Amino acid sequence: MSEGGKGSSLAFGQVVIGPPGSGKTTYCHGMREFMGRIGRKVTVVNLDPANEAMPYQCAVDIAELITLPDVMENLKLGPNGGLIYCMEYLEANFDWLQEKLAAFGGHYYLFDCPGQVELYTHHDALKNVFAQLAKWNFRLAAVHLVDSHYCTDPGKFISVLCTSLSTMLHVELPHVNVLSKMDLIEQYGKLAFNLDYYTEVLDLSYLVDHLASDPFFRNYRRLNEKLVEVIEDYSLVSFVPLNVQDKESMRQVMQAVDKANGYSFGDQEHRSLEALMSAAVGADFHFTSTLAVQEKYVQSQDKAVKEEVMDL
């Protein structure tokens, strides 16, 4: 990236978005470590003015420009209004961001973004920031994280699908939806369908039928049917499962994002990736494939059913 990001060279990266608690900062930390292992130079850019405890080394931090506590105190705004003000302030100070990014030419960028959903579905400030980055020859993909526990509640999962679709249409970037915290899915409860039903967003009429068995949701069947029709008509939403401690899972997400933003790595990085994937389990990555997580989940459910039968 030359001349502060306006040259002919391309810069690649990810804007990591999603609701609060979906694991954005943990993802940035894990992906930075994973990419560093295969020789990719990674710069993490914190665009969340409320992010105070960052586990990663932050190269560019919006806190140098503005912080949410200062905005809330000085302008007497709440957290949501304060975040919107911070993003508008960032939009009005592109020169600050341009100067900071210019110091890391040739790097791959991870943008850790705020967790306020309205910023990705309604408000234009962050969208305009992403558009400005594109003018500076950044090739970005949006990585939208969603906590996998929503799979255990059909009503919430339909809501997540609507939010993901709205985000994809509003942000206007190549998009990868990710079901995060797959290593914890066993703790969330029983899934109504197999895991691939949720990742591939298969025939959602089954989900509506499942909801109709609940007395509360039975009265809203028609509404749920219409919401499902909107999601299926666009046919855009699907998910990549993620366990940030699983090397294979991280590789799948990384390759999905590289395909989305057009990043192509060389032979050396490819060899490093193969060496990492074939290496023994290390302290940072515990190799447990997503498929194994699903199999373990199914086995635990089968065991519970058998125990119930034995008790009868």
GROMACS .gro file of C-alpha atoms in nm:
model
  312
    1MET     CA    1   0.000   0.000   0.000
    2SER     CA    2   0.178   0.311  -0.120
    3GLU     CA    3   0.109   0.679  -0.066
    4GLY     CA    4  -0.101   0.614   0.243
    5GLY     CA    5  -0.313   0.349   0.074
    6LYS     CA    6  -0.376   0.521  -0.260
    7GLY     CA    7  -0.117   0.344  -0.472
    8SER     CA    8  -0.161   0.064  -0.720
    9SER     CA    9  -0.071  -0.218  -0.478
   10LEU     CA   10  -0.354  -0.411  -0.319
   11ALA     CA   11  -0.411  -0.471   0.052
   12PHE     CA   12  -0.621  -0.763   0.170
   13GLY     CA   13  -0.812  -0.813   0.492
   14GLN     CA   14  -1.123  -0.893   0.690
   15VAL     CA   15  -1.375  -0.676   0.871
   16VAL     CA   16  -1.490  -0.885   1.167
   17ILE     CA   17  -1.847  -0.799   1.262
   18GLY     CA   18  -2.127  -0.950   1.466
   19PRO     CA   19  -2.338  -0.898   1.779
   20PRO     CA   20  -2.185  -0.853   2.127
   21GLY     CA   21  -2.043  -1.172   2.274
   22SER     CA   22  -2.014  -1.353   1.940
   23GLY     CA   23  -1.636  -1.384   1.978
   24LYS     CA   24  -1.502  -1.115   1.743
   25THR     CA   25  -1.197  -1.022   1.952
   26THR     CA   26  -1.119  -1.387   2.024
   27TYR     CA   27  -1.148  -1.460   1.652
   28CYS     CA   28  -0.907  -1.178   1.565
   29HIS     CA   29  -0.661  -1.307   1.823
   30GLY     CA   30  -0.688  -1.666   1.700
   31MET     CA   31  -0.676  -1.580   1.328
   32ARG     CA   32  -0.375  -1.353   1.382
   33GLU     CA   33  -0.192  -1.638   1.556
   34PHE     CA   34  -0.296  -1.891   1.291
   35MET     CA   35  -0.195  -1.673   0.996
   36GLY     CA   36   0.130  -1.582   1.170
   37ARG     CA   37   0.215  -1.953   1.189
   38ILE     CA   38   0.201  -1.982   0.810
   39GLY     CA   39   0.409  -1.671   0.751
   40ARG     CA   40   0.141  -1.414   0.673
   41LYS     CA   41   0.215  -1.066   0.808
   42VAL     CA   42  -0.098  -0.967   0.998
   43THR     CA   43  -0.196  -0.630   1.139
   44VAL     CA   44  -0.493  -0.610   1.377
   45VAL     CA   45  -0.689  -0.284   1.368
   46ASN     CA   46  -0.923  -0.222   1.660
   47LEU     CA   47  -1.223  -0.016   1.547
   48ASP     CA   48  -1.425  -0.082   1.863
   49PRO     CA   49  -1.402   0.222   2.094
   50ALA     CA   50  -1.545   0.013   2.379
   51ASN     CA   51  -1.283  -0.261   2.349
   52GLU     CA   52  -1.054  -0.216   2.649
   53ALA     CA   53  -0.913  -0.563   2.724
   54MET     CA   54  -0.759  -0.689   2.399
   55PRO     CA   55  -0.573  -1.022   2.408
   56TYR     CA   56  -0.383  -0.943   2.088
   57GLN     CA   57  -0.114  -0.688   2.004
   58CYS     CA   58  -0.306  -0.400   1.854
   59ALA     CA   59  -0.119  -0.215   1.578
   60VAL     CA   60  -0.386   0.048   1.518
   61ASP     CA   61  -0.634   0.139   1.791
   62ILE     CA   62  -0.930   0.375   1.754
   63ALA     CA   63  -0.883   0.459   2.123
   64GLU     CA   64  -0.602   0.689   2.009
   65LEU     CA   65  -0.868   0.888   1.824
   66ILE     CA   66  -1.179   0.850   2.040
   67THR     CA   67  -1.314   0.631   2.320
   68LEU     CA   68  -1.668   0.539   2.413
   69PRO     CA   69  -1.637   0.633   2.787
   70ASP     CA   70  -1.520   0.983   2.693
   71VAL     CA   71  -1.810   1.029   2.451
   72MET     CA   72  -2.066   0.904   2.702
   73GLU     CA   73  -1.929   1.133   2.975
   74ASN     CA   74  -1.881   1.449   2.771
   75LEU     CA   75  -2.187   1.427   2.546
   76LYS     CA   76  -2.417   1.253   2.797
   77LEU     CA   77  -2.496   0.972   2.556
   78GLY     CA   78  -2.582   0.609   2.627
   79PRO     CA   79  -2.373   0.317   2.497
   80ASN     CA   80  -2.563   0.282   2.167
   81GLY     CA   81  -2.571   0.653   2.089
   82GLY     CA   82  -2.208   0.681   2.194
   83LEU     CA   83  -2.098   0.405   1.957
   84ILE     CA   84  -2.282   0.565   1.667
   85TYR     CA   85  -2.114   0.898   1.745
   86CYS     CA   86  -1.772   0.726   1.756
   87MET     CA   87  -1.825   0.567   1.415
   88GLU     CA   88  -1.939   0.899   1.267
   89TYR     CA   89  -1.631   1.063   1.418
   90LEU     CA   90  -1.411   0.796   1.258
   91GLU     CA   91  -1.585   0.857   0.926
   92ALA     CA   92  -1.509   1.229   0.959
   93ASN     CA   93  -1.140   1.153   1.029
   94PHE     CA   94  -1.039   0.928   0.741
   95ASP     CA   95  -0.701   1.100   0.727
   96TRP     CA   96  -0.614   0.964   1.075
   97LEU     CA   97  -0.698   0.608   0.969
   98GLN     CA   98  -0.515   0.648   0.639
   99GLU     CA   99  -0.198   0.768   0.812
  100LYS     CA  100  -0.206   0.481   1.064
  101LEU     CA  101  -0.259   0.211   0.800
  102ALA     CA  102   0.015   0.350   0.576
  103ALA     CA  103   0.276   0.230   0.828
  104PHE     CA  104   0.188  -0.134   0.761
  105GLY     CA  105   0.220  -0.171   0.385
  106GLY     CA  106   0.225  -0.528   0.260
  107HIS     CA  107   0.040  -0.663   0.564
  108TYR     CA  108  -0.288  -0.853   0.588
  109TYR     CA  109  -0.546  -0.662   0.797
  110LEU     CA  110  -0.797  -0.779   1.056
  111PHE     CA  111  -1.045  -0.505   1.149
  112ASP     CA  112  -1.206  -0.577   1.489
  113CYS     CA  113  -1.537  -0.390   1.472
  114PRO     CA  114  -1.798  -0.288   1.735
  115GLY     CA  115  -2.080  -0.521   1.835
  116GLN     CA  116  -2.378  -0.291   1.785
  117VAL     CA  117  -2.599  -0.465   1.529
  118GLU     CA  118  -2.755  -0.140   1.404
  119LEU     CA  119  -2.416  -0.033   1.268
  120TYR     CA  120  -2.436  -0.316   1.011
  121THR     CA  121  -2.809  -0.322   0.935
  122HIS     CA  122  -2.921   0.044   0.938
  123HIS     CA  123  -2.650   0.301   1.000
  124ASP     CA  124  -2.412   0.409   0.722
  125ALA     CA  125  -2.098   0.525   0.907
  126LEU     CA  126  -1.911   0.191   0.912
  127LYS     CA  127  -2.038   0.107   0.566
  128ASN     CA  128  -1.883   0.433   0.445
  129VAL     CA  129  -1.557   0.350   0.623
  130PHE     CA  130  -1.543   0.017   0.440
  131ALA     CA  131  -1.619   0.193   0.111
  132GLN     CA  132  -1.334   0.438   0.173
  133LEU     CA  133  -1.096   0.149   0.241
  134ALA     CA  134  -1.200   0.001  -0.093
  135LYS     CA  135  -1.101   0.331  -0.260
  136TRP     CA  136  -0.758   0.287  -0.100
  137ASN     CA  137  -0.724  -0.049  -0.281
  138PHE     CA  138  -0.824  -0.265   0.013
  139ARG     CA  139  -0.985  -0.593  -0.088
  140LEU     CA  140  -1.199  -0.678   0.214
  141ALA     CA  141  -1.438  -0.956   0.310
  142ALA     CA  142  -1.688  -0.923   0.593
  143VAL     CA  143  -1.668  -1.205   0.849
  144HIS     CA  144  -1.999  -1.206   1.035
  145LEU     CA  145  -1.978  -1.407   1.358
  146VAL     CA  146  -2.290  -1.559   1.515
  147ASP     CA  147  -2.285  -1.756   1.842
  148SER     CA  148  -2.371  -2.119   1.765
  149HIS     CA  149  -2.600  -2.141   2.070
  150TYR     CA  150  -2.873  -1.978   1.858
  151CYS     CA  151  -2.903  -2.310   1.675
  152THR     CA  152  -3.067  -2.462   1.982
  153ASP     CA  153  -3.359  -2.216   1.965
  154PRO     CA  154  -3.548  -2.224   1.629
  155GLY     CA  155  -3.706  -1.883   1.690
  156LYS     CA  156  -3.372  -1.718   1.761
  157PHE     CA  157  -3.212  -1.896   1.464
  158ILE     CA  158  -3.471  -1.747   1.226
  159SER     CA  159  -3.394  -1.407   1.379
  160VAL     CA  160  -3.022  -1.466   1.323
  161LEU     CA  161  -3.086  -1.556   0.961
  162CYS     CA  162  -3.280  -1.233   0.908
  163THR     CA  163  -3.005  -1.029   1.075
  164SER     CA  164  -2.735  -1.199   0.867
  165LEU     CA  165  -2.926  -1.136   0.545
  166SER     CA  166  -2.987  -0.771   0.635
  167THR     CA  167  -2.618  -0.727   0.719
  168MET     CA  168  -2.506  -0.882   0.391
  169LEU     CA  169  -2.730  -0.650   0.190
  170HIS     CA  170  -2.635  -0.337   0.385
  171VAL     CA  171  -2.259  -0.376   0.422
  172GLU     CA  172  -2.210  -0.455   0.051
  173LEU     CA  173  -1.892  -0.660   0.089
  174PRO     CA  174  -1.806  -1.020   0.002
  175HIS     CA  175  -1.949  -1.200   0.302
  176VAL     CA  176  -1.867  -1.508   0.511
  177ASN     CA  177  -2.111  -1.599   0.789
  178VAL     CA  178  -1.952  -1.795   1.072
  179LEU     CA  179  -2.110  -2.000   1.352
  180SER     CA  180  -1.864  -1.936   1.635
  181LYS     CA  181  -1.791  -2.127   1.957
  182MET     CA  182  -1.857  -2.468   1.805
  183ASP     CA  183  -1.649  -2.626   2.081
  184LEU     CA  184  -1.923  -2.522   2.327
  185ILE     CA  185  -2.225  -2.639   2.130
  186GLU     CA  186  -2.269  -2.948   2.349
  187GLN     CA  187  -2.338  -2.721   2.646
  188TYR     CA  188  -2.617  -2.528   2.475
  189GLY     CA  189  -2.875  -2.807   2.459
  190LYS     CA  190  -3.020  -3.047   2.207
  191LEU     CA  191  -3.036  -2.948   1.840
  192ALA     CA  192  -3.361  -3.017   1.658
  193PHE     CA  193  -3.170  -3.118   1.341
  194ASN     CA  194  -2.820  -3.221   1.236
  195LEU     CA  195  -2.553  -2.953   1.236
  196ASP     CA  196  -2.534  -2.928   0.857
  197TYR     CA  197  -2.900  -2.827   0.852
  198TYR     CA  198  -2.799  -2.502   1.025
  199THR     CA  199  -2.471  -2.439   0.843
  200GLU     CA  200  -2.618  -2.498   0.496
  201VAL     CA  201  -2.955  -2.339   0.589
  202LEU     CA  202  -3.152  -2.626   0.437
  203ASP     CA  203  -3.531  -2.639   0.392
  204LEU     CA  204  -3.652  -2.398   0.660
  205SER     CA  205  -4.010  -2.524   0.647
  206TYR     CA  206  -3.901  -2.796   0.889
  207LEU     CA  207  -3.792  -2.524   1.130
  208VAL     CA  208  -4.133  -2.355   1.103
  209ASP     CA  209  -4.304  -2.689   1.171
  210HIS     CA  210  -4.082  -2.739   1.474
  211LEU     CA  211  -4.174  -2.394   1.602
  212ALA     CA  212  -4.543  -2.466   1.551
  213SER     CA  213  -4.520  -2.744   1.810
  214ASP     CA  214  -4.457  -2.472   2.072
  215PRO     CA  215  -4.785  -2.320   2.197
  216PHE     CA  216  -4.629  -1.974   2.214
  217PHE     CA  217  -4.504  -1.974   1.854
  218ARG     CA  218  -4.810  -2.148   1.710
  219ASN     CA  219  -4.989  -1.813   1.689
  220TYR     CA  220  -4.701  -1.667   1.486
  221ARG     CA  221  -4.672  -1.944   1.228
  222ARG     CA  222  -4.778  -1.721   0.939
  223LEU     CA  223  -4.521  -1.457   1.036
  224ASN     CA  224  -4.244  -1.716   1.061
  225GLU     CA  225  -4.342  -1.859   0.722
  226LYS     CA  226  -4.310  -1.515   0.562
  227LEU     CA  227  -3.973  -1.451   0.728
  228VAL     CA  228  -3.847  -1.786   0.605
  229GLU     CA  229  -3.971  -1.708   0.254
  230VAL     CA  230  -3.769  -1.385   0.249
  231ILE     CA  231  -3.453  -1.570   0.358
  232GLU     CA  232  -3.501  -1.849   0.104
  233ASP     CA  233  -3.592  -1.611  -0.181
  234TYR     CA  234  -3.255  -1.437  -0.150
  235SER     CA  235  -3.076  -1.772  -0.104
  236LEU     CA  236  -2.763  -1.598   0.028
  237VAL     CA  237  -2.720  -1.710   0.387
  238SER     CA  238  -2.505  -2.007   0.487
  239PHE     CA  239  -2.252  -2.058   0.766
  240VAL     CA  240  -1.902  -2.189   0.817
  241PRO     CA  241  -1.863  -2.356   1.160
  242LEU     CA  242  -1.574  -2.233   1.372
  243ASN     CA  243  -1.385  -2.363   1.671
  244VAL     CA  244  -1.103  -2.113   1.721
  245GLN     CA  245  -0.884  -2.378   1.889
  246ASP     CA  246  -0.923  -2.623   1.599
  247LYS     CA  247  -0.660  -2.594   1.325
  248GLU     CA  248  -0.879  -2.756   1.060
  249SER     CA  249  -1.172  -2.530   1.145
  250MET     CA  250  -0.950  -2.219   1.128
  251ARG     CA  251  -0.812  -2.333   0.793
  252GLN     CA  252  -1.162  -2.375   0.650
  253VAL     CA  253  -1.268  -2.028   0.762
  254MET     CA  254  -0.945  -1.871   0.635
  255GLN     CA  255  -0.983  -2.035   0.294
  256ALA     CA  256  -1.347  -1.928   0.271
  257VAL     CA  257  -1.244  -1.567   0.342
  258ASP     CA  258  -0.948  -1.584   0.100
  259LYS     CA  259  -1.186  -1.700  -0.170
  260ALA     CA  260  -1.426  -1.417  -0.089
  261ASN     CA  261  -1.174  -1.132  -0.102
  262GLY     CA  262  -0.953  -1.281  -0.375
  263TYR     CA  263  -0.639  -1.335  -0.167
  264SER     CA  264  -0.396  -1.587  -0.319
  265PHE     CA  265  -0.094  -1.702  -0.121
  266GLY     CA  266   0.235  -1.827  -0.260
  267ASP     CA  267   0.416  -2.158  -0.241
  268GLN     CA  268   0.597  -2.074   0.083
  269GLU     CA  269   0.274  -1.996   0.266
  270HIS     CA  270   0.115  -2.310   0.121
  271ARG     CA  271   0.404  -2.523   0.249
  272SER     CA  272   0.383  -2.356   0.590
  273LEU     CA  273   0.012  -2.429   0.605
  274GLU     CA  274   0.068  -2.796   0.521
  275ALA     CA  275   0.338  -2.819   0.788
  276LEU     CA  276   0.111  -2.659   1.046
  277MET     CA  277  -0.179  -2.889   0.965
  278SER     CA  278   0.040  -3.200   0.986
  279ALA     CA  279   0.214  -3.096   1.309
  280ALA     CA  280   0.130  -3.247   1.645
  281VAL     CA  281  -0.107  -3.068   1.878
  282GLY     CA  282   0.048  -2.752   2.018
  283ALA     CA  283  -0.028  -2.531   2.311
  284ASP     CA  284  -0.223  -2.281   2.100
  285PHE     CA  285  -0.427  -2.509   1.876
  286HIS     CA  286  -0.599  -2.825   1.994
  287PHE     CA  287  -0.685  -3.035   1.691
  288THR     CA  288  -1.043  -3.148   1.726
  289SER     CA  289  -1.230  -3.130   1.399
  290THR     CA  290  -1.577  -2.979   1.374
  291LEU     CA  291  -1.702  -3.314   1.250
  292ALA     CA  292  -1.568  -3.473   1.566
  293VAL     CA  293  -1.746  -3.209   1.772
  294GLN     CA  294  -2.072  -3.294   1.596
  295GLU     CA  295  -2.016  -3.669   1.639
  296LYS     CA  296  -1.941  -3.620   2.008
  297TYR     CA  297  -2.253  -3.406   2.042
  298VAL     CA  298  -2.471  -3.670   1.873
  299GLN     CA  299  -2.318  -3.946   2.083
  300SER     CA  300  -2.388  -3.756   2.405
  301GLN     CA  301  -2.749  -3.706   2.300
  302ASP     CA  302  -2.785  -4.077   2.213
  303LYS     CA  303  -2.640  -4.170   2.549
  304ALA     CA  304  -2.888  -3.944   2.726
  305VAL     CA  305  -3.179  -4.101   2.536
  306LYS     CA  306  -3.061  -4.451   2.625
  307GLU     CA  307  -3.033  -4.358   2.990
  308GLU     CA  308  -3.389  -4.223   2.984
  309VAL     CA  309  -3.510  -4.547   2.829
  310MET     CA  310  -3.327  -4.752   3.091
  311ASP     CA  311  -3.486  -4.542   3.367
  312LEU     CA  312  -3.829  -4.621   3.224
   0.00000   0.00000   0.00000
